[in-house]
mmCIF file of C-alpha atoms in Angstrom:
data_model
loop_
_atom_site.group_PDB
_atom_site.id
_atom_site.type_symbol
_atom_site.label_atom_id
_atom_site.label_comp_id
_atom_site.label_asym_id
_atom_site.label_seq_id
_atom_site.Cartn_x
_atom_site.Cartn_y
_atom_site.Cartn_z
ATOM 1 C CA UNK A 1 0.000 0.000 0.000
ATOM 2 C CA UNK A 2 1.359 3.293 -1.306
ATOM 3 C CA UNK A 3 1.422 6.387 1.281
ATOM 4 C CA UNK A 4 0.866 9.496 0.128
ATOM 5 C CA UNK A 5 3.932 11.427 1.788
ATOM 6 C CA UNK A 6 1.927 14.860 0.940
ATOM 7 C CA UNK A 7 -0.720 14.305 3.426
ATOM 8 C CA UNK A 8 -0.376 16.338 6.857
ATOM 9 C CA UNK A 9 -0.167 14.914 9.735
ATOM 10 C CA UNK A 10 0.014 16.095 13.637
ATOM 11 C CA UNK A 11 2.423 16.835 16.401
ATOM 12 C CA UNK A 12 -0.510 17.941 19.197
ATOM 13 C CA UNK A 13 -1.875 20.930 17.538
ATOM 14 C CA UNK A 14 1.243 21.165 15.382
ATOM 15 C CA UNK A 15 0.245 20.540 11.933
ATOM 16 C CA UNK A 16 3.070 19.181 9.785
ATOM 17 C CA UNK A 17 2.208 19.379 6.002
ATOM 18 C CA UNK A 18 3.984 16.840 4.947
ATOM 19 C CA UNK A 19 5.558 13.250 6.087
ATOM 20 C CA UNK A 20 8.915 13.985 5.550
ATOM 21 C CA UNK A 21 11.522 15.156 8.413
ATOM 22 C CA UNK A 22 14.833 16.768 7.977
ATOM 23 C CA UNK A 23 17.066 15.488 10.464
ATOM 24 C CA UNK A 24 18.487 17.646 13.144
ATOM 25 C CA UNK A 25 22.040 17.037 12.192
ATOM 26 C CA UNK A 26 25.190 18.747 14.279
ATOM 27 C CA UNK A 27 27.701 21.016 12.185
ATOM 28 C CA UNK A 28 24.890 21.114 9.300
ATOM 29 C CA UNK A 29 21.183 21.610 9.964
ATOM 30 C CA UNK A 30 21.902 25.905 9.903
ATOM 31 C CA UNK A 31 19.000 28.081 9.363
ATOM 32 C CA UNK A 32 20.573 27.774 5.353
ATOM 33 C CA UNK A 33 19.866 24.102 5.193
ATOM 34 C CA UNK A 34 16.341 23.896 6.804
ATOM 35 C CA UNK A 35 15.029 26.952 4.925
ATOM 36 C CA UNK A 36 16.477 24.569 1.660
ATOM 37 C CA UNK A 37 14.514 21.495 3.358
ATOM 38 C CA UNK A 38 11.580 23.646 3.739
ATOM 39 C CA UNK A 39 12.013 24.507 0.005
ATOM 40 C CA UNK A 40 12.036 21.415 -0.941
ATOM 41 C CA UNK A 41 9.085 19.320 0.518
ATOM 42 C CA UNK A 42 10.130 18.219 4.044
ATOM 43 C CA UNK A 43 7.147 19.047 6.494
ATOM 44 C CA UNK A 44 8.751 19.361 9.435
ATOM 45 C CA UNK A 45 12.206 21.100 10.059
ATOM 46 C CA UNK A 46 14.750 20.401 13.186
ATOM 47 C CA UNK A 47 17.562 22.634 14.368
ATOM 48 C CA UNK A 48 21.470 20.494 15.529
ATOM 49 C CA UNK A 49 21.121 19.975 19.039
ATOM 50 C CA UNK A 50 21.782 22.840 21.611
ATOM 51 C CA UNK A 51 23.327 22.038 24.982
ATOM 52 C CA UNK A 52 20.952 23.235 28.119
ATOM 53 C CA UNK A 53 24.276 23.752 29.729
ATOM 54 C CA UNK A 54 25.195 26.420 27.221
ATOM 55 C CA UNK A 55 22.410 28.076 27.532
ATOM 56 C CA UNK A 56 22.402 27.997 31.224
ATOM 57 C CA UNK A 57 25.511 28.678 31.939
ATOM 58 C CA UNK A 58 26.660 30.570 28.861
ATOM 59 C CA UNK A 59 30.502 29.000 29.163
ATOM 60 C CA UNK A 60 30.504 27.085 25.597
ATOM 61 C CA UNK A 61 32.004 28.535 22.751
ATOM 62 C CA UNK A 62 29.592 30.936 21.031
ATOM 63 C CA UNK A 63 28.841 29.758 17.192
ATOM 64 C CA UNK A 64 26.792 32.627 16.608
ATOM 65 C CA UNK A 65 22.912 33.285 17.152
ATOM 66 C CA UNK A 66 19.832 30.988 16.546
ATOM 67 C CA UNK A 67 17.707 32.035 13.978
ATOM 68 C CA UNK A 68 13.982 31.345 13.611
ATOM 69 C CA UNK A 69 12.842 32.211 9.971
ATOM 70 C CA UNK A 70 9.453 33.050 9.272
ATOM 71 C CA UNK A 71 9.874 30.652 6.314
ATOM 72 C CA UNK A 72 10.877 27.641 8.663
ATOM 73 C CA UNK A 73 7.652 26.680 10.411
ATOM 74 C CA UNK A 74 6.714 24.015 11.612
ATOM 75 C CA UNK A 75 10.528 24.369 13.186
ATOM 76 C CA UNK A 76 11.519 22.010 16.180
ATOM 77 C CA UNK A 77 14.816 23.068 18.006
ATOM 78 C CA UNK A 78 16.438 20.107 19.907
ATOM 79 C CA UNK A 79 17.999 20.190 23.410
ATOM 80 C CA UNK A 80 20.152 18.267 25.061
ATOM 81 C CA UNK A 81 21.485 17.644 28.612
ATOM 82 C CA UNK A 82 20.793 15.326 31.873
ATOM 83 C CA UNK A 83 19.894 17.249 34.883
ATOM 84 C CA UNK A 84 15.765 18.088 34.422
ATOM 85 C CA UNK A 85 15.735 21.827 35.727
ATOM 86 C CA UNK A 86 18.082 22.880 33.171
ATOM 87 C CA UNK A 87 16.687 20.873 30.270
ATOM 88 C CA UNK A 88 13.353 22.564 31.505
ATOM 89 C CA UNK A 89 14.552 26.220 31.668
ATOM 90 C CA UNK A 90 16.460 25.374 28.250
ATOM 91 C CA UNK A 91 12.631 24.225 26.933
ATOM 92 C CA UNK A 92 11.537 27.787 27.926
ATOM 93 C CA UNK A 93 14.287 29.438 25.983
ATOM 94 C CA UNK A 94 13.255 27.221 23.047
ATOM 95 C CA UNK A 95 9.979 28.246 23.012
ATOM 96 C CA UNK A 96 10.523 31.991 23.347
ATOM 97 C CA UNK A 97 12.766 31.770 20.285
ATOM 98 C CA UNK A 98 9.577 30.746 18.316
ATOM 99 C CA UNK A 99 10.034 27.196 17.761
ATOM 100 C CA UNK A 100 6.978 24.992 17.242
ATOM 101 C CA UNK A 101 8.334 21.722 18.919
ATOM 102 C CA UNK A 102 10.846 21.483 21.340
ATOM 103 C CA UNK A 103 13.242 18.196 20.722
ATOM 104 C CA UNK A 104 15.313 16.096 23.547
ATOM 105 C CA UNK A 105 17.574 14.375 22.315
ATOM 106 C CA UNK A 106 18.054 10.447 23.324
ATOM 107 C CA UNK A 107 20.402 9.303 20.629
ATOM 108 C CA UNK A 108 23.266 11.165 20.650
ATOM 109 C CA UNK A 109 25.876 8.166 20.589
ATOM 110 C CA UNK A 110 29.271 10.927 20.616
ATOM 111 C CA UNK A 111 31.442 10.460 24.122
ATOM 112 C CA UNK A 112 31.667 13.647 24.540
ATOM 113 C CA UNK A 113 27.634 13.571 24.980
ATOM 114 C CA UNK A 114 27.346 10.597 26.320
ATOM 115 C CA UNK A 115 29.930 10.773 29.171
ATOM 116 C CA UNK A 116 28.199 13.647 31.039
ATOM 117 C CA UNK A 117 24.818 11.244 31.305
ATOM 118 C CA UNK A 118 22.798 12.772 28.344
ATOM 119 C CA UNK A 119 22.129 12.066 24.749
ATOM 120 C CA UNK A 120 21.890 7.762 24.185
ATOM 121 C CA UNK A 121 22.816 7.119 28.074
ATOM 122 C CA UNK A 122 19.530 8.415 29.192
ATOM 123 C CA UNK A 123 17.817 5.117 27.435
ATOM 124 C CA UNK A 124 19.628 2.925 30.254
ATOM 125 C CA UNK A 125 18.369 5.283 33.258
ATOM 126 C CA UNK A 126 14.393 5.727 32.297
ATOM 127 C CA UNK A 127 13.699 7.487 35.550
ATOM 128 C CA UNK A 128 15.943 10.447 34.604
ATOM 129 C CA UNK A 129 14.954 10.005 31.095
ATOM 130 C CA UNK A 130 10.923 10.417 32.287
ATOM 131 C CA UNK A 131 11.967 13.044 34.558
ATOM 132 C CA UNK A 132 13.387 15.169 32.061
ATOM 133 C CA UNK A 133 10.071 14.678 29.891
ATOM 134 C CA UNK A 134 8.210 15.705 32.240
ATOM 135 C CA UNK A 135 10.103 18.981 33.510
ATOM 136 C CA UNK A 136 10.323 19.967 29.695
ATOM 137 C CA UNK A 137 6.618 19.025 28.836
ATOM 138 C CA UNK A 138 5.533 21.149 32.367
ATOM 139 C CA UNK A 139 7.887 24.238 31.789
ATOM 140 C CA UNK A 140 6.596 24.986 27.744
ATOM 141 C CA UNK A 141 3.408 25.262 25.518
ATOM 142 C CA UNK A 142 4.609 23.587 22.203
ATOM 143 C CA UNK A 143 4.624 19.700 22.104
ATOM 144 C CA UNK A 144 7.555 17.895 23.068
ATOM 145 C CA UNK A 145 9.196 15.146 20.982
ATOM 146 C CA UNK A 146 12.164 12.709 21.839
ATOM 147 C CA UNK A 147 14.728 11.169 19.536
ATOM 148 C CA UNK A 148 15.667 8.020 20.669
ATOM 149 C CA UNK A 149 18.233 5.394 19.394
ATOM 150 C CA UNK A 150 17.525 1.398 19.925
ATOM 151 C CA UNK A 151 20.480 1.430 23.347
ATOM 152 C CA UNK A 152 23.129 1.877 24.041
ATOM 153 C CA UNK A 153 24.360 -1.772 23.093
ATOM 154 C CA UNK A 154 23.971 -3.788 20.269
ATOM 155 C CA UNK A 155 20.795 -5.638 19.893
ATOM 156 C CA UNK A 156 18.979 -3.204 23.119
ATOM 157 C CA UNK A 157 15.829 -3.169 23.183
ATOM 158 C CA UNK A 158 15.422 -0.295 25.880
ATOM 159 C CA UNK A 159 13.950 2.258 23.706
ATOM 160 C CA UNK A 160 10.890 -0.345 23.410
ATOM 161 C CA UNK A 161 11.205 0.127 27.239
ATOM 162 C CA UNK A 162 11.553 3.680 27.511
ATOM 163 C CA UNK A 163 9.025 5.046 24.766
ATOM 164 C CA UNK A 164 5.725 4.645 26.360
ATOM 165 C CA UNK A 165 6.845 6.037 29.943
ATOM 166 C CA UNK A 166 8.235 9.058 28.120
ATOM 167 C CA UNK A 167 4.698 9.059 26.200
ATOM 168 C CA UNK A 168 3.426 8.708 29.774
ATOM 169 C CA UNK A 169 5.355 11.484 30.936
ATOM 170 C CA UNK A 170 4.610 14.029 28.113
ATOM 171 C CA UNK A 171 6.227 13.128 24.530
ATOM 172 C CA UNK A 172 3.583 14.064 22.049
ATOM 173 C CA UNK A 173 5.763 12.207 19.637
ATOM 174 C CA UNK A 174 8.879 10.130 19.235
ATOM 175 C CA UNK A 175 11.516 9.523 16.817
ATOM 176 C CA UNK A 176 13.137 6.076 16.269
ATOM 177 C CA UNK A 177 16.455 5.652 14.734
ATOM 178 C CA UNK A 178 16.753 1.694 15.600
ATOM 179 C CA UNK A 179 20.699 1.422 15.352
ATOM 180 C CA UNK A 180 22.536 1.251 18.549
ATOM 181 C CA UNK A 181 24.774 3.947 20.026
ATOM 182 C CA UNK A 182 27.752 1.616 19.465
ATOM 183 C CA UNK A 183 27.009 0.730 15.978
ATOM 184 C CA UNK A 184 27.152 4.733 15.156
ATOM 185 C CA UNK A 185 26.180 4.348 11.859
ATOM 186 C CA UNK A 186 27.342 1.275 10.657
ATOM 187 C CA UNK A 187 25.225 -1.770 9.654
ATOM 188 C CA UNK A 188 21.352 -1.038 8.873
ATOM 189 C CA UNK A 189 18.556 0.606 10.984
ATOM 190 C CA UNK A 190 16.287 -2.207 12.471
ATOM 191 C CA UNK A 191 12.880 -1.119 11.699
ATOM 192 C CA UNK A 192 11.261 -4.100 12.842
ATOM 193 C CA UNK A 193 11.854 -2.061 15.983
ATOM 194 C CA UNK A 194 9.955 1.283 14.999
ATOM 195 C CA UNK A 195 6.982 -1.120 14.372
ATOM 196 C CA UNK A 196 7.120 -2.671 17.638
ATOM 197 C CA UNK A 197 7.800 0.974 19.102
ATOM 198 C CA UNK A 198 4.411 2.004 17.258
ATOM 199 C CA UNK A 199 2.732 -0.542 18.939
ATOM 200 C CA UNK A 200 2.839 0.462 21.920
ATOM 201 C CA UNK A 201 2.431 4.046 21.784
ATOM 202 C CA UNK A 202 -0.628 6.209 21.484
ATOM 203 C CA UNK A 203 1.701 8.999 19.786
ATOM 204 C CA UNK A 204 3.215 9.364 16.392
ATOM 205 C CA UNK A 205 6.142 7.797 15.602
ATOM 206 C CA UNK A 206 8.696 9.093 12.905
ATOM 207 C CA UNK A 207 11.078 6.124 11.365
ATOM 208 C CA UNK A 208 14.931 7.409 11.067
ATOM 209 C CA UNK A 209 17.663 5.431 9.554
ATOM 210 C CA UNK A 210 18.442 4.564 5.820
ATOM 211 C CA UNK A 211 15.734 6.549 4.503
ATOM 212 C CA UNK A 212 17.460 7.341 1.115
ATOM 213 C CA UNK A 213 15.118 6.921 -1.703
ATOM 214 C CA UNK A 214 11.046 7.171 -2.289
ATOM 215 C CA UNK A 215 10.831 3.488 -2.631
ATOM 216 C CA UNK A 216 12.819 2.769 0.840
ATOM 217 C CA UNK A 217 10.755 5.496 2.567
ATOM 218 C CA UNK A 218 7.421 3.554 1.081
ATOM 219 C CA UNK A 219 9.056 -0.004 2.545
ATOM 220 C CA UNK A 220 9.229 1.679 5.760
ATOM 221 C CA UNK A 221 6.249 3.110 6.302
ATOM 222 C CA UNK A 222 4.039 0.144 4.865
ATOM 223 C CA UNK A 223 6.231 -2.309 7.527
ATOM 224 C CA UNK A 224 6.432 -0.355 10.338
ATOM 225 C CA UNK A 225 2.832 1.785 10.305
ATOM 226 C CA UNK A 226 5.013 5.201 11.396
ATOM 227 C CA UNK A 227 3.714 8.516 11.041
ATOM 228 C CA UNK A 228 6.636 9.842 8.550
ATOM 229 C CA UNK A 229 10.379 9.703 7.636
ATOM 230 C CA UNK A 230 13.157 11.299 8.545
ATOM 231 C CA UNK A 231 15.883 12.023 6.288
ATOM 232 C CA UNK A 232 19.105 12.844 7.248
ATOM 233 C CA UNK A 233 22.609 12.066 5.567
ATOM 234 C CA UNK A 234 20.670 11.584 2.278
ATOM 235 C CA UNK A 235 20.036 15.695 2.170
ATOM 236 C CA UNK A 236 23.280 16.814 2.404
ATOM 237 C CA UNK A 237 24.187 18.675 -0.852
ATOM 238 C CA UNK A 238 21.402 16.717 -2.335
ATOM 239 C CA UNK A 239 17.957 18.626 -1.126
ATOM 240 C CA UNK A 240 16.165 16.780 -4.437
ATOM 241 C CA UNK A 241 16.374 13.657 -3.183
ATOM 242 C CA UNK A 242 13.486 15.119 -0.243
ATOM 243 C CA UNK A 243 11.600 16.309 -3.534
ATOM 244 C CA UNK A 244 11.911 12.576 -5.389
ATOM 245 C CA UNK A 245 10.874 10.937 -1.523
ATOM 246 C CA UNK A 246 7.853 13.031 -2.222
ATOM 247 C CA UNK A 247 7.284 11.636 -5.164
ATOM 248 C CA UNK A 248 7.604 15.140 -7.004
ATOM 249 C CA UNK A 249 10.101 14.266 -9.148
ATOM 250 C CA UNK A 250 13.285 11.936 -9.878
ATOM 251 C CA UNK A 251 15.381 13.720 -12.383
ATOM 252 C CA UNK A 252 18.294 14.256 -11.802
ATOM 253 C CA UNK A 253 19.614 18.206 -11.229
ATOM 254 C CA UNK A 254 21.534 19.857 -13.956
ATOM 255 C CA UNK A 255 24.966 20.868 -13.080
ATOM 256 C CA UNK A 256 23.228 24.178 -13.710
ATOM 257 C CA UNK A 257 20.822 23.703 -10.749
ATOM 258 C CA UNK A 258 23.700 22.197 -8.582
ATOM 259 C CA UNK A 259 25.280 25.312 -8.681
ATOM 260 C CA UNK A 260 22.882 27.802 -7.975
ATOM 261 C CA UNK A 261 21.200 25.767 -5.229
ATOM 262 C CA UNK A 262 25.026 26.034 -3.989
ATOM 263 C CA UNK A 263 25.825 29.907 -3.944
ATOM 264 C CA UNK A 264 22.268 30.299 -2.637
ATOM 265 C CA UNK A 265 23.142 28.077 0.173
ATOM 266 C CA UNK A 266 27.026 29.833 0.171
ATOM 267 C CA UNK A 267 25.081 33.603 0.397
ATOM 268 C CA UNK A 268 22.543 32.260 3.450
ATOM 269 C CA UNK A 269 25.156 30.918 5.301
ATOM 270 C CA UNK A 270 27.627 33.844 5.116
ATOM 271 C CA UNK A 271 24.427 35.956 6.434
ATOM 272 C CA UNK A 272 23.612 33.414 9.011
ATOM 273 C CA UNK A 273 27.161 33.176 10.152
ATOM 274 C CA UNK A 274 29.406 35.572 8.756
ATOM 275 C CA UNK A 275 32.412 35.403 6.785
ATOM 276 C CA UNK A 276 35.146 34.205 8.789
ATOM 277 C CA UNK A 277 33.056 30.928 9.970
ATOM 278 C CA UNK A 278 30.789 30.359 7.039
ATOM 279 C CA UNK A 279 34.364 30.070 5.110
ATOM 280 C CA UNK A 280 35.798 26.888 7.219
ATOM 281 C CA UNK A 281 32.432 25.377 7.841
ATOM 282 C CA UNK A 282 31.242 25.122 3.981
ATOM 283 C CA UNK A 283 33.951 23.302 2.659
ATOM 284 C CA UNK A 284 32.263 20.170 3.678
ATOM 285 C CA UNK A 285 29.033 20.681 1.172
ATOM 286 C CA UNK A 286 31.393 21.606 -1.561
ATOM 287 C CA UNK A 287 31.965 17.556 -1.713
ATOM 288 C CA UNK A 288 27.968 17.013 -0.845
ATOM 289 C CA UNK A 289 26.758 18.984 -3.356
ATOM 290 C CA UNK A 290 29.443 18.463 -6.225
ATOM 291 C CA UNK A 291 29.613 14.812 -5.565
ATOM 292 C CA UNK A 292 27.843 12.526 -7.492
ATOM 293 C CA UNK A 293 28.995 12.677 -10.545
ATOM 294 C CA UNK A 294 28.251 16.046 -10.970
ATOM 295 C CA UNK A 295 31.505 17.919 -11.667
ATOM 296 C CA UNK A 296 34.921 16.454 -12.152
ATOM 297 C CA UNK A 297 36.759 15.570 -8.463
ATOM 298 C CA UNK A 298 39.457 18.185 -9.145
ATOM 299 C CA UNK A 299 37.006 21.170 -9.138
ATOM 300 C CA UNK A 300 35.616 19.840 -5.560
ATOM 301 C CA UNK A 301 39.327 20.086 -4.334
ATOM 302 C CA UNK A 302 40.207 23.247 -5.942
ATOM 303 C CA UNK A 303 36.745 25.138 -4.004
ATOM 304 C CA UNK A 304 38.407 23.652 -0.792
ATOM 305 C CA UNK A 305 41.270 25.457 -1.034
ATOM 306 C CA UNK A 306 39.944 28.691 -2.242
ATOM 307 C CA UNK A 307 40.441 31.672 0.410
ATOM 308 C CA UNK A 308 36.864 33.730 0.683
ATOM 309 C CA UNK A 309 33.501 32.573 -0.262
ATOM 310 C CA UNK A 310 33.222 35.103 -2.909
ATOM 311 C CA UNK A 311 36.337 33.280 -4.958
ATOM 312 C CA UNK A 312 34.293 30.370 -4.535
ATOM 313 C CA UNK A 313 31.138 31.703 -5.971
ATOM 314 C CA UNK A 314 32.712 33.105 -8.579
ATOM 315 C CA UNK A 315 34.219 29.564 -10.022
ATOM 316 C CA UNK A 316 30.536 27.966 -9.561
ATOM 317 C CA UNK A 317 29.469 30.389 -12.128
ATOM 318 C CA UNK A 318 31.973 30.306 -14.514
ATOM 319 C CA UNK A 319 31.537 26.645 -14.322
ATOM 320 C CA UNK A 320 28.275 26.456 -14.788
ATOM 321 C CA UNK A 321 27.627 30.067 -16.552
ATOM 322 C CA UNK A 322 23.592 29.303 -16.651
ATOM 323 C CA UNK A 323 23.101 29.185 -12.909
ATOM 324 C CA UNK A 324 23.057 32.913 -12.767
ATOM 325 C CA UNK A 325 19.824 33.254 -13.928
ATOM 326 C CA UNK A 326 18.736 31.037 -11.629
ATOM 327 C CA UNK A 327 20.323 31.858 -8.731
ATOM 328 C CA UNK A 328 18.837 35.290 -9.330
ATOM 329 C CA UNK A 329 15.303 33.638 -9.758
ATOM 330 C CA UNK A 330 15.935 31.880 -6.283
ATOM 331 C CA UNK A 331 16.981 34.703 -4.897
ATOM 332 C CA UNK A 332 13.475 36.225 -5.585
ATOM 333 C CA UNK A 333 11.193 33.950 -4.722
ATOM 334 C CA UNK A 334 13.054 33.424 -1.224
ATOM 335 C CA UNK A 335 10.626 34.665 1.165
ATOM 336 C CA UNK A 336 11.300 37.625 3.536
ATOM 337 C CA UNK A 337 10.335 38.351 6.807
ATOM 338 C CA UNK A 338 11.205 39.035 10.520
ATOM 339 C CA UNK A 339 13.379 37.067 12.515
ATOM 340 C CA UNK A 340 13.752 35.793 16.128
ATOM 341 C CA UNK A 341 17.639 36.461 16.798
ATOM 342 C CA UNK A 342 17.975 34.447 20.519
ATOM 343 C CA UNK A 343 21.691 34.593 22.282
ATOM 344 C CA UNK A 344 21.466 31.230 21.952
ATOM 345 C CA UNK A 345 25.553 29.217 21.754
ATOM 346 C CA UNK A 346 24.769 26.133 19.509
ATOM 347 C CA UNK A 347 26.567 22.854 20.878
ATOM 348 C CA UNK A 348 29.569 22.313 19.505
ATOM 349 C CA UNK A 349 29.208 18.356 19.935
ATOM 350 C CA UNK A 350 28.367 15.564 17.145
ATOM 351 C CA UNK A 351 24.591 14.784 16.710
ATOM 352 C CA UNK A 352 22.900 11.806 16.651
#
């Protein structure tokens, strides 16, 4: 049975328009990538996770501001931490930046997370894991979700444990990604998992993990009976795959289209973070979005090792001399309108 991935569907009184979810992704998912994944077809948008000790304390190094684009909603911004009065007064932060959904995050598998009791760990200690559900579900308005891995371990089963108390204790949704914290991500997602996890919850559930392709995101929702996808690794540099998920189309961009989807992203990102930072932390999509076949290796290594972001918009184009025009079009059908600038320092850790 074919799903219709267009159809909206609901987070509490959050209506998501459609069933696809771009992954809140560490070092990537900037205000410039989920305005794209907006663009694009996903239905629900998701900030990297933000550290409730951060925001508490205000001793991690400051990445720059969180934006909330008028363009962005529904928008959830994900939290993490261990200790429920700070995840709670984190939630309120959250809220008053204008996000729709507050996220906790249970899957984190990075050490650095891990080792100070929050992200995966939380799945082995359900008490603090309800407890911080609850103090976040009692301190804010918006819904509350929960990303969750399977365990810690190989082959756990905890988050078939955990899910309905954290239902219990407030989740008005939860998102499975059934690989272990261990297994990072190696081997495949286990999604006879998500549709045990569905079973016995009253909430929606959204299946993460290998999600790459309309056919694999129709497998998964037929076997498991989840509420929608989420994409993650599959969108980076490549926001048409979302589109052919969808079912709106499987053509394959031009080169021209690769490279004005690129300086648009280039331009947001230098106005979302500025020169100096946007610089070191593009270099990564130069590979994502030039990959595939689509321009020779060389020209991937060459934009690498170019100095200012200007230089490297400049080779796009003469590259690809078409994608003017339609970076220009882009550029004018990008919607304007106020933002909610929060003093906000983004973690600095690896997302899960």
């Amino acid at each position: 049975m074919q799903v219709d991935l267009r159809t909206p569907w609901w987070v509490g009184p959050v209506r998501i328009p459609t069933r696809l979810v771009l992954a809140p992704m560490a070092g990537v998912s900037v205000q410039a990538f989920r305005r794209q994944g907006r663009r694009f077809g996903a239905g629900l948008v998701c900030s990297e996770m933000v550290s409730c000790a951060g925001i508490e304390h205000r001793n991690e190094r400051t990445l720059g501001y969180l934006r909330v684009g008028a363009d962005e909603h529904p928008l959830a911004i994900q939290i993490f931490g261990s200790e429920p009065r700070t995840m709670a007064e984190a939630a309120r932060m959250v809220e008053a930046a204008g996000a729709d959904i507050v996220d906790i995050n249970f899957g984190c598998p990075v050490k650095k997370v891990t080792k100070t009791g929050a992200g995966a760990t939380l799945l082995e200690d359900p008490a603090r894991a309800t407890a911080i559900v609850s103090a976040v579900a009692g301190a804010v308005d918006i819904p509350v979700s929960v990303k969750m891995r399977r365990g810690l371990e190989n082959g756990s089963r905890a988050c078939l444990d955990v899910g309905p108390r954290l239902v219990e204790a407030g989740a008005a949704t939860l998102t499975l990604h059934p690989r272990s914290a261990r297994q990072m991500y190696t081997g495949e997602a286990d999604h006879a998992l998500t549709a045990e996890l569905v079973e016995r919850v009253g909430v929606p559930v959204v299946a993460s993990g290998d999600v790459t392709s309309r056919a694999r995101a129709q497998a998964v929702l037929a076997t498991t009976g989840a509420a929608a996808v989420m994409v993650g690794r599959g969108a980076q540099g490549n926001p048409w795959a979302l589109r052919e998920i969808l079912g709106e189309g499987d053509a394959a961009p031009s080169r021209e289209e690769v490279a004005a989807e690129l300086v648009l992203f280039v331009r947001e990102t230098v106005r979302e973070l500025g020169e100096r930072r946007a610089s070191g932390f593009l270099k990564k999509f130069y590979g994502w979005y030039l990959g595939r076949g689509r321009f020779p290796r060389p020209f991937k290594q060459e934009l690498v090792q170019v100095a200012t972001t200007e230089e490297v918009e400049r080779r796009l184009l003469a590259a690809a001399p078409g994608a003017a025009d339609l970076v220009e079009r882009l550029e004018a059908e990008q919607p304007t309108g106020d933002e909610i600038l929060l003093d906000m320092p983004i973690s600095i850790y690896g997302g899960g």
